[in-house]
Coordinates of C-alpha atoms and ligand atoms in Angstrom, one line a residue:
X1 CA 21.4 8.7 65.4
X2 CA 22.2 5.1 66.5
X3 CA 25.6 3.5 65.8
X4 CA 23.8 0.5 64.4
X5 CA 25.0 -0.1 60.9
X6 CA 25.6 -2.9 58.6
X7 CA 28.8 -4.7 59.7
X8 CA 30.7 -6.4 57.1
X9 CA 32.0 -9.7 58.4
X10 CA 35.0 -11.5 57.2
X11 CA 36.0 -14.3 59.4
X12 CA 39.5 -15.4 60.1
X13 CA 42.9 -13.7 60.0
X14 CA 44.2 -12.5 56.6
X15 CA 47.8 -12.6 55.4
X16 CA 48.1 -8.9 56.4
X17 CA 46.9 -9.8 59.9
X18 CA 49.4 -12.6 60.1
X19 CA 52.2 -10.4 58.8
X20 CA 51.5 -7.8 61.5
X21 CA 51.3 -10.4 64.2
X22 CA 54.5 -12.0 63.0
X23 CA 56.3 -8.7 63.1
X24 CA 55.1 -7.9 66.6
X25 CA 56.0 -11.3 68.0
X26 CA 59.4 -11.2 66.3
X27 CA 60.0 -7.9 68.2
X28 CA 58.4 -8.7 71.6
X29 CA 59.0 -12.5 71.9
X30 CA 61.3 -13.8 69.1
X31 CA 60.7 -17.5 68.6
X32 CA 64.4 -18.2 68.2
X33 CA 65.4 -16.2 71.4
X34 CA 68.0 -17.8 73.6
X35 CA 68.3 -16.4 77.1
X36 CA 71.9 -15.2 77.8
X37 CA 74.2 -16.6 80.4
X38 CA 73.7 -14.5 83.5
X39 CA 76.6 -12.4 84.8
X40 CA 77.9 -13.0 88.3
X41 CA 75.8 -10.1 89.8
X42 CA 73.6 -7.6 88.1
X43 CA 73.4 -4.0 89.2
X44 CA 69.7 -4.2 88.6
X45 CA 67.3 -7.1 87.8
X46 CA 63.9 -6.0 86.6
X47 CA 60.9 -8.4 86.7
X48 CA 58.3 -7.6 84.1
X49 CA 58.9 -5.8 80.8
X50 CA 55.9 -3.7 80.4
X51 CA 56.1 0.1 80.3
X52 CA 57.7 0.5 83.7
X53 CA 60.2 -2.4 83.2
X54 CA 61.3 -1.3 79.7
X55 CA 61.6 2.4 80.7
X56 CA 63.7 1.4 83.8
X57 CA 65.9 -1.0 81.8
X58 CA 66.7 1.5 79.1
X59 CA 67.3 4.3 81.6
X60 CA 69.6 2.2 83.8
X61 CA 71.5 0.7 80.9
X62 CA 72.1 4.1 79.3
X63 CA 73.7 5.2 82.5
X64 CA 76.1 2.3 82.6
X65 CA 74.3 -0.2 84.9
X66 CA 74.4 -3.9 84.1
X67 CA 70.7 -4.8 83.8
X68 CA 68.7 -8.0 83.4
X69 CA 65.1 -7.7 82.2
X70 CA 62.8 -10.7 82.8
X71 CA 59.5 -11.1 81.0
X72 CA 57.2 -14.1 81.1
X73 CA 55.0 -13.2 78.2
X74 CA 55.5 -10.3 75.8
X75 CA 57.8 -7.3 75.9
X76 CA 55.7 -4.1 76.0
X77 CA 53.3 -5.7 78.5
X78 CA 49.7 -4.3 78.8
X79 CA 50.1 -1.0 77.0
X80 CA 51.5 -2.2 73.8
X81 CA 49.8 -5.5 73.4
X82 CA 46.4 -5.4 75.1
X83 CA 46.0 -1.8 76.5
X84 CA 46.6 1.8 75.5
X85 CA 47.9 1.1 71.9
X86 CA 45.2 -1.2 70.6
X87 CA 42.4 0.6 72.4
X88 CA 43.4 4.0 71.0
X89 CA 43.8 2.5 67.5
X90 CA 40.3 1.0 67.5
X91 CA 38.9 4.2 68.9
X92 CA 40.3 6.2 66.0
X93 CA 38.6 4.0 63.4
X94 CA 35.4 4.0 65.4
X95 CA 35.5 7.8 65.5
X96 CA 36.0 7.9 61.7
X97 CA 32.8 5.9 61.2
X98 CA 31.0 8.3 63.6
X99 CA 32.2 11.2 61.5
X100 CA 31.1 9.6 58.3
X101 CA 27.7 9.0 59.8
X102 CA 27.5 12.7 60.6
X103 CA 29.2 14.0 57.6
X104 CA 26.3 16.2 56.7
X105 CA 27.1 18.3 59.7
X106 CA 30.3 19.3 57.9
X107 CA 28.6 19.9 54.6
X108 CA 29.9 16.6 53.2
X109 CA 27.9 14.0 51.5
X110 CA 28.5 10.3 52.4
X111 CA 26.1 7.5 51.5
X112 CA 23.6 6.8 54.3
X113 CA 24.1 3.1 54.5
X114 CA 27.7 2.8 55.8
X115 CA 29.2 -0.7 55.9
X116 CA 31.6 -1.2 58.7
X117 CA 34.5 -3.5 57.8
X118 CA 35.2 -4.7 61.3
X119 CA 38.0 -7.1 60.2
X120 CA 39.8 -4.2 58.4
X121 CA 39.5 -2.0 61.6
X122 CA 41.0 -4.8 63.6
X123 CA 43.7 -5.3 61.0
X124 CA 44.6 -1.7 61.4
X125 CA 44.9 -2.2 65.2
X126 CA 47.3 -5.1 64.6
X127 CA 49.3 -3.0 62.2
X128 CA 49.6 -0.1 64.6
X129 CA 50.6 -2.5 67.4
X130 CA 53.3 -4.1 65.2
X131 CA 54.7 -0.8 64.2
X132 CA 54.9 0.5 67.8
X133 CA 56.4 -2.8 68.9
X134 CA 59.6 -2.0 67.1
X135 CA 60.6 0.3 69.9
X136 CA 60.3 -2.5 72.4
X137 CA 62.2 -5.1 70.4
X138 CA 64.2 -7.7 72.3
X139 CA 67.1 -7.4 69.8
X140 CA 67.2 -3.6 70.3
X141 CA 67.3 -4.1 74.1
X142 CA 70.1 -6.6 73.7
X143 CA 72.0 -4.2 71.5
X144 CA 71.7 -1.6 74.3
X145 CA 73.5 -4.0 76.6
X146 CA 70.4 -5.3 78.4
X147 CA 70.3 -9.1 79.2
X148 CA 66.7 -10.1 78.2
X149 CA 65.4 -13.3 79.8
X150 CA 62.1 -14.8 78.8
X151 CA 60.4 -16.9 81.5
X152 CA 58.7 -16.7 84.8
X153 CA 60.7 -15.0 87.6
X154 CA 60.5 -16.2 91.2
X155 CA 62.5 -14.9 94.0
X156 CA 64.6 -17.5 95.8
X157 CA 66.4 -15.1 98.3
X158 CA 66.5 -11.5 99.3
X159 CA 69.2 -10.9 96.6
X160 CA 68.5 -13.5 93.9
X161 CA 65.8 -14.9 91.7
X162 CA 65.3 -17.8 89.3
X163 CA 64.2 -17.7 85.7
X164 CA 63.9 -21.3 84.3
X165 CA 67.2 -22.7 85.3
X166 CA 69.1 -19.4 85.4
X167 CA 69.8 -17.8 88.7
X168 CA 70.1 -14.0 88.7
X169 CA 71.9 -12.3 91.6
X170 CA 71.4 -8.7 92.1
X171 CA 72.5 -5.6 94.0
X172 CA 69.1 -4.1 93.4
X173 CA 65.8 -5.4 91.9
X174 CA 62.7 -3.8 90.6
X175 CA 59.3 -5.4 90.4
X176 CA 57.2 -4.2 87.5
X177 CA 54.8 -7.1 87.0
X178 CA 51.8 -4.9 86.3
X179 CA 48.2 -5.9 86.7
X180 CA 45.6 -8.1 85.0
X181 CA 41.8 -7.8 84.5
X182 CA 39.7 -8.4 87.6
X183 CA 37.0 -11.0 87.0
X184 CA 33.6 -10.0 88.3
X185 CA 32.0 -12.8 90.4
X186 CA 28.9 -13.4 88.3
X187 CA 27.5 -16.9 88.3
X188 CA 27.6 -18.5 84.9
X189 CA 30.0 -15.8 83.4
X190 CA 33.0 -18.1 83.2
X191 CA 31.0 -20.9 81.7
X192 CA 29.4 -18.6 79.1
X193 CA 32.8 -17.2 78.2
X194 CA 33.6 -13.5 78.0
X195 CA 36.1 -11.0 76.6
X196 CA 38.5 -8.8 78.5
X197 CA 41.2 -6.4 77.1
X198 CA 43.4 -9.6 77.0
X199 CA 41.5 -11.1 74.0
X200 CA 39.1 -8.4 72.7
X201 CA 41.7 -7.1 70.3
X202 CA 42.2 -10.5 68.7
X203 CA 38.6 -10.4 67.4
X204 CA 38.3 -10.6 63.6
X205 CA 34.5 -10.7 63.6
X206 CA 32.3 -8.3 65.4
X207 CA 29.7 -9.7 67.8
X208 CA 26.3 -8.6 66.7
X209 CA 25.2 -7.6 70.3
X210 CA 27.7 -6.8 73.1
X211 CA 27.2 -6.3 76.8
X212 CA 30.0 -4.3 78.5
X213 CA 30.1 -4.8 82.2
X214 CA 31.8 -1.8 84.0
X215 CA 31.6 1.9 83.4
X216 CA 35.2 2.9 84.2
X217 CA 37.6 4.2 81.6
X218 CA 38.1 0.8 79.9
X219 CA 34.4 -0.1 79.8
X220 CA 33.5 3.3 78.5
X221 CA 36.2 3.4 75.7
X222 CA 35.3 -0.1 74.6
X223 CA 31.6 0.4 74.6
X224 CA 31.9 3.5 72.4
X225 CA 34.4 1.9 70.1
X226 CA 32.3 -1.2 69.5
X227 CA 29.1 0.7 69.2
X228 CA 30.5 3.0 66.6
X229 CA 31.8 -0.1 64.7
X230 CA 28.2 -1.2 64.3
X231 CA 27.9 -3.5 67.3
X232 CA 24.6 -3.2 69.2
X233 CA 26.0 -2.3 72.6
X234 CA 24.6 -2.2 76.2
X235 CA 26.7 -1.0 79.1
X236 CA 26.0 -1.8 82.7
X237 CA 27.4 0.3 85.5
X238 CA 26.8 -0.3 89.2
X239 CA 27.2 3.4 90.1
X240 CA 24.7 6.1 89.2
X241 CA 27.2 7.7 86.7
X242 CA 30.1 6.5 84.4
X243 CA 33.7 7.3 85.4
X244 CA 32.8 7.6 89.1
X245 CA 36.1 9.4 89.9
X246 CA 35.2 12.3 87.6
X247 CA 33.0 15.3 88.2
X248 CA 29.3 14.7 87.8
X249 CA 29.0 17.2 84.9
X250 CA 31.8 15.5 83.0
X251 CA 30.3 12.0 83.5
X252 CA 26.8 13.3 82.5
X253 CA 28.2 14.6 79.2
X254 CA 29.6 11.2 78.5
X255 CA 26.3 9.6 79.3
X256 CA 24.6 12.0 76.8
X257 CA 27.2 11.2 74.2
X258 CA 26.6 7.4 74.7
X259 CA 22.9 8.0 74.4
X260 CA 23.4 9.9 71.1
X261 CA 25.5 7.0 69.8
X262 CA 22.7 4.6 70.6
X263 CA 24.4 2.7 73.4
X264 CA 21.9 1.2 75.7
X265 CA 22.8 2.6 79.1
X266 CA 22.0 0.7 82.4
X267 CA 23.2 2.8 85.3
X268 CA 22.7 1.7 89.0
X269 CA 22.6 -1.7 87.5
X270 CA 24.3 -5.0 88.4
X271 CA 24.7 -8.2 86.3
X272 CA 23.3 -11.0 88.4
X273 CA 24.0 -14.1 86.4
X274 CA 24.7 -15.4 82.9
X275 CA 23.4 -18.4 81.1
X276 CA 23.7 -19.7 77.5
X277 CA 20.6 -20.2 75.5
X278 CA 20.7 -21.3 71.9
X279 CA 24.2 -19.9 71.4
X280 CA 23.3 -16.5 72.9
X281 CA 24.3 -15.2 76.3
X282 CA 21.4 -14.3 78.5
X283 CA 22.3 -11.9 81.3
X284 CA 20.0 -11.1 84.2
X285 CA 20.3 -7.5 85.4
X286 CA 19.0 -5.8 88.6
X287 CA 18.6 -2.1 89.2
X288 CA 17.2 -1.4 92.6
X289 CA 14.4 -4.0 92.7
X290 CA 13.8 -3.9 88.9
X291 CA 14.9 -7.0 87.1
X292 CA 15.5 -7.3 83.4
X293 CA 17.3 -9.5 80.9
X294 CA 19.6 -8.7 78.0
X295 CA 20.5 -11.2 75.3
X296 CA 23.9 -10.7 73.6
X297 CA 26.5 -12.5 71.6
X298 CA 29.5 -11.4 73.6
X299 CA 30.2 -10.0 77.1
X300 CA 33.2 -7.7 77.7
X301 CA 34.2 -7.0 81.3
X302 CA 36.1 -4.0 82.4
X303 CA 35.6 -4.0 86.2
X304 CA 39.1 -3.1 87.4
X305 CA 42.6 -4.5 87.5
X306 CA 44.4 -6.6 90.1
X307 CA 48.2 -6.5 90.6
X308 CA 50.3 -9.4 89.5
X309 CA 52.0 -10.5 92.8
X310 CA 51.0 -14.2 93.0
X311 CA 53.7 -16.0 91.3
X312 CA 56.8 -14.2 92.5
X313 CA 57.5 -15.9 95.8
X314 CA 57.7 -12.5 97.4
X315 CA 58.1 -14.0 100.9
X316 CA 61.5 -15.4 99.9
X317 CA 62.4 -11.9 98.8
X318 CA 61.2 -10.2 102.1
X319 CA 58.7 -8.1 100.2
X320 CA 55.2 -7.3 101.5
X321 CA 52.2 -7.4 99.2
X322 CA 48.5 -7.9 99.3
X323 CA 46.2 -9.1 96.6
X324 CA 44.3 -5.8 96.2
X325 CA 46.9 -3.1 96.5
X326 CA 49.9 -5.1 95.2
X327 CA 53.4 -4.7 96.3
X328 CA 53.7 -2.4 99.4
X329 CA 56.1 0.5 98.8
X330 CA 57.1 3.6 100.7
X331 CA 57.2 7.1 99.2
X332 CA 60.6 6.3 97.6
X333 CA 59.1 3.1 96.0
X334 CA 61.2 0.9 98.2
X335 CA 59.7 -2.4 99.5
X336 CA 60.4 -3.8 103.0
X337 CA 63.6 -5.3 101.4
X338 CA 65.8 -2.3 100.9
X339 CA 67.3 -3.9 97.8
X340 CA 64.0 -4.3 96.1
X341 CA 61.8 -1.5 94.6
X342 CA 58.5 -1.6 92.7
X343 CA 56.9 0.7 90.1
X344 CA 53.9 0.8 87.8
X345 CA 50.6 -1.0 88.1
X346 CA 51.9 -3.6 90.5
X347 CA 52.1 -1.0 93.3
X348 CA 50.3 2.2 92.3
X349 CA 46.7 3.2 92.7
X350 CA 47.0 5.3 89.5
X351 CA 47.3 2.6 86.9
X352 CA 48.4 4.6 83.9
X353 CA 51.1 4.3 81.4
X354 CA 52.5 7.7 82.2
X355 CA 52.6 6.9 85.9
X356 CA 54.3 3.6 85.2
X357 CA 57.0 5.5 83.3
X358 CA 57.5 8.3 85.9
X359 CA 57.7 5.8 88.8
X360 CA 60.1 3.6 86.9
X361 CA 62.5 6.6 86.3
X362 CA 62.1 7.6 89.9
X363 CA 63.3 4.1 91.0
X364 CA 66.4 4.3 88.8
X365 CA 67.4 7.6 90.5
X366 CA 66.6 6.2 94.0
X367 CA 68.0 2.7 93.6
X368 CA 71.1 3.3 91.6
X369 CA 72.1 7.0 92.1
X370 CA 71.2 7.7 95.7
X371 CA 68.2 9.7 94.7
X372 CA 65.5 10.8 97.1
X373 CA 62.7 11.3 94.7
X374 CA 59.2 10.8 96.2
X375 CA 56.1 9.3 94.7
X376 CA 54.0 12.0 96.5
X377 CA 55.8 14.7 94.4
X378 CA 54.3 13.4 91.2
X379 CA 51.5 15.4 89.4
X380 CA 49.6 12.8 87.5
X381 CA 47.2 13.8 84.7
X382 CA 44.9 11.2 83.1
X383 CA 42.5 11.0 80.3
X384 CA 39.7 8.7 79.2
X385 CA 39.7 8.7 75.4
X386 CA 36.0 8.6 74.7
X387 CA 34.3 11.2 72.5
X388 CA 34.5 13.7 74.1
X389 CA 37.7 12.9 76.0
X390 CA 37.7 13.5 79.7
X391 CA 41.0 14.6 81.2
X392 CA 41.9 15.7 84.7
X393 CA 44.9 16.8 86.7
X394 CA 45.3 17.8 90.4
X395 CA 42.5 18.1 92.9
X396 CA 38.8 18.0 92.2
X397 CA 37.0 21.0 93.7
X398 CA 35.3 18.6 96.1
X399 CA 38.6 17.2 97.3
X400 CA 39.9 20.8 97.9
X401 CA 36.8 21.5 100.0
X402 CA 37.3 18.3 102.0
X403 CA 40.8 19.5 102.8
X404 CA 39.4 22.9 103.8
X405 CA 41.2 24.7 100.9
X406 CA 38.9 27.6 99.8
X407 CA 38.5 27.1 96.1
X408 CA 37.3 29.2 93.1
X409 CA 36.4 27.6 89.8
X410 CA 36.5 29.1 86.3
X411 CA 34.6 27.2 83.6
X412 CA 34.5 27.8 79.9
X413 CA 32.0 25.8 77.8
X414 CA 33.5 24.6 74.5
X415 CA 30.6 26.1 72.6
X416 CA 32.2 29.5 73.4
X417 CA 35.5 28.5 71.7
X418 CA 35.8 29.5 68.0
X419 CA 37.8 26.5 67.0
X420 CA 35.4 24.1 68.7
X421 CA 32.6 25.7 66.7
X422 CA 34.5 25.6 63.5
X423 CA 35.2 21.9 64.1
X424 CA 31.7 21.1 65.3
X425 CA 33.3 19.8 68.5
X426 CA 31.4 22.0 70.9
X427 CA 30.5 19.5 73.6
X428 CA 32.4 19.9 76.8
X429 CA 34.2 22.5 79.0
X430 CA 37.4 23.5 80.5
X431 CA 37.1 23.9 84.3
X432 CA 40.1 25.2 86.3
X433 CA 40.1 25.5 90.1
X434 CA 42.4 27.8 92.0
X435 CA 42.9 28.5 95.6
X436 CA 40.7 31.4 96.5
X437 CA 42.4 34.8 96.6
X438 CA 45.4 33.5 94.7
X439 CA 46.0 32.1 91.2
X440 CA 47.5 28.8 92.4
X441 CA 46.0 26.1 90.2
X442 CA 44.6 23.3 92.3
X443 CA 43.3 21.2 89.5
X444 CA 41.4 21.1 86.2
X445 CA 39.0 19.0 84.3
X446 CA 38.7 19.2 80.6
X447 CA 35.9 17.6 78.6
X448 CA 36.6 18.1 74.9
X449 CA 37.5 16.3 71.8
X450 CA 41.2 16.9 72.4
X451 CA 41.2 17.0 76.2
X452 CA 44.1 14.6 76.5
X453 CA 46.3 17.1 74.5
X454 CA 45.0 20.1 76.4
X455 CA 45.5 18.8 79.9
X456 CA 49.3 19.0 79.4
X457 CA 49.3 22.8 79.6
X458 CA 47.6 22.7 83.0
X459 CA 49.9 19.9 84.2
X460 CA 52.9 22.0 83.2
X461 CA 51.5 25.0 85.0
X462 CA 50.9 22.9 88.2
X463 CA 54.4 21.3 88.0
X464 CA 56.2 24.6 87.3
X465 CA 54.1 26.5 89.8
X466 CA 52.8 28.8 87.1
X467 CA 49.6 30.5 88.2
X468 CA 46.4 31.0 86.3
X469 CA 47.1 34.7 86.0
X470 CA 50.2 33.9 84.0
X471 CA 48.3 31.6 81.6
X472 CA 46.2 34.6 80.7
X473 CA 49.3 36.3 79.4
X474 CA 50.3 33.3 77.3
X475 CA 49.4 33.8 73.6
X476 CA 47.6 30.7 72.4
X477 CA 47.6 30.2 68.6
X478 CA 44.3 31.2 67.1
X479 CA 42.1 29.3 66.5
X480 CA 42.8 26.4 68.8
X481 CA 40.7 24.6 71.4
X482 CA 43.4 25.3 73.9
X483 CA 42.2 28.9 73.9
X484 CA 39.5 27.7 76.3
X485 CA 42.3 27.5 78.9
X486 CA 43.3 31.1 78.2
X487 CA 39.7 32.2 78.4
X488 CA 39.4 30.6 81.8
X489 CA 42.5 32.4 82.8
X490 CA 41.0 35.7 81.5
X491 CA 37.9 35.0 83.6
X492 CA 40.2 34.7 86.6
X493 CA 42.0 37.9 85.8
X494 CA 38.6 39.8 85.5
X495 CA 37.8 38.7 89.1
X496 CA 41.1 40.3 90.2
X497 CA 40.1 43.6 88.6
X498 CA 43.1 43.6 86.3
X499 CA 43.3 43.4 82.6
Ligands
FAD1 C1 42.5 -1.6 77.7 C2 43.5 -0.7 78.4 C3 43.7 0.6 78.0 C4 44.6 1.5 78.6 N1 44.7 2.7 78.1 C5 45.6 3.6 78.7 C6 45.8 4.9 78.2 O1 45.2 5.3 77.2 N2 46.6 5.7 78.9 C7 47.3 5.3 80.0 O2 48.1 6.0 80.6 N3 47.2 4.0 80.5 C8 46.3 3.2 79.9 N4 46.2 1.9 80.4 C9 46.9 1.5 81.5 C10 48.4 1.1 81.1 O3 48.3 0.1 80.1 C11 49.1 0.5 82.3 O4 49.0 1.4 83.4 C12 50.6 0.3 82.0 O5 50.7 -0.6 80.9 C13 51.3 -0.3 83.2 O6 52.6 -0.7 82.9 P1 53.4 -1.7 83.9 O7 54.8 -1.7 83.3 O8 53.2 -1.3 85.3 O9 52.7 -3.1 83.7 P2 52.4 -4.0 82.4 O10 52.5 -3.2 81.2 O11 51.2 -4.8 82.7 O12 53.7 -5.0 82.4 C14 53.9 -6.0 83.3 C15 54.7 -7.1 82.7 O13 55.2 -8.0 83.7 C16 55.1 -9.3 83.2 N5 55.1 -10.2 84.3 C17 54.2 -10.4 85.3 N6 54.6 -11.3 86.2 C18 55.8 -11.7 85.9 C19 56.7 -12.6 86.4 N7 56.5 -13.3 87.5 N8 57.9 -12.9 85.7 C20 58.1 -12.2 84.6 N9 57.3 -11.3 84.0 C21 56.1 -11.1 84.7 C22 53.8 -9.3 82.4 O14 53.8 -10.4 81.4 C23 53.9 -7.9 81.7 O15 54.5 -8.0 80.5 C24 45.3 1.0 79.7 C25 45.1 -0.3 80.2 C26 44.2 -1.1 79.6 C27 44.0 -2.5 80.1

């Protein structure tokens, strides 16, 4: 059944919207904030107060370091304001609408003509964001002894930087300036206007028709969310499948799910140019030699993220960076200037909130406490929060083979899992790869409604060196979808001829 439904439009922000926004801004950029007078020299100056900067500042301050934290826009950075938090909040509401549309599957009766209150959904997003912003409040940071400076930071020397008129001298510095949306070079796009994650969550009215350009995690999550909120959605992806990093069977399941939702899927397709005609945006597409046109009211791009390195005067700091990969760091997250480190999206390929946190904590150990923690030691799980979710950790089977590691894979379809059947969430699988003739887990892909929760068990096993045989002996509460992991482990044990 298509997502298309009547969308109830109420334009403009309501008092509740404004209250939520006021609360968030009061936390993450108080209007009456006055930057403190800098101390003579900070143990650590952090540039950028997104996830990585905040985690680093709190960790360093709690261990007695004198810390300055500089933010040019909003505390909380991408994740809180324009990333993980609002995207997961909108996905939750969109899923509810999907469940209501399919309520009959659960033996429940819901009127057929469901009115989507888009403005209310977005109000909830703002409410969630406001609530979570409390943890990142400037006053709380100041109370923890952190000097918070709002303004643009620029390095002036290898051991100092400038924020407005204040000069901050440091023993060590950490660059955590994150990344911003990449803009695809499509003639006419800029003139026509488009949405990115930076402004999509400010919408109070739904576009009637939406084109999403880009089939990575962001494009996929947003396409599904907007479609389920009643927006007629088309998604364009250059590659033959969505989420090109993931295994083909996982990406295919997602395509099927999009098709069921009624998203118009254009794979192997590029947007050539955009023009405005009678208030609508007309986008020419090409797939091999076949040209077509879509007419929409809004375009949302999700075609990658570029690191924020431009405005820092990194040359003055003796730090190397390039526009595509960001700040160059070694395995200890040190830049060419031994005083200066980087963490999070500005320097990492894996641009995730959890990696930003982990790398930031690693820098605190290495920069302030003579640690020797290496980036290469990290085991990073990730998840795309579509329905079903697609989560992964470790090596893909193809990567293991490329490295000449003999690999054996155990797959359990979710339709064999009692809880998935009971919940009517049978789409997906748990696939765990081990090194052949051992139970060493190389990696896992989980495609399931709760894959993001389930992948932690495998991540723990990989980090702790727990083999798949041991997971077979772990009692999993019945009935849970995580039992699929134990079932894969049972399958492994059967191949070993043991019970
Ligand atoms: C739509 C979307 C959804 C996402 N969902 C997820 C998810 O579900 N799970 C997940 O793990 N990850 C998700 N991510 C990725 C996650 O948000 C990022 O990996 C994470 O926020 C990176 O944190 P960071 O601290 O490195 O950078 P940021 O959070 O971007 O923070 C950088 C900060 O530096 C500031 N800054 C930049 N330059 C300067 C300067 N010169 N002076 C002072 N300040 C400066 C910026 O204003 C910003 O506040 C999502 C991203 C997007 C866009």
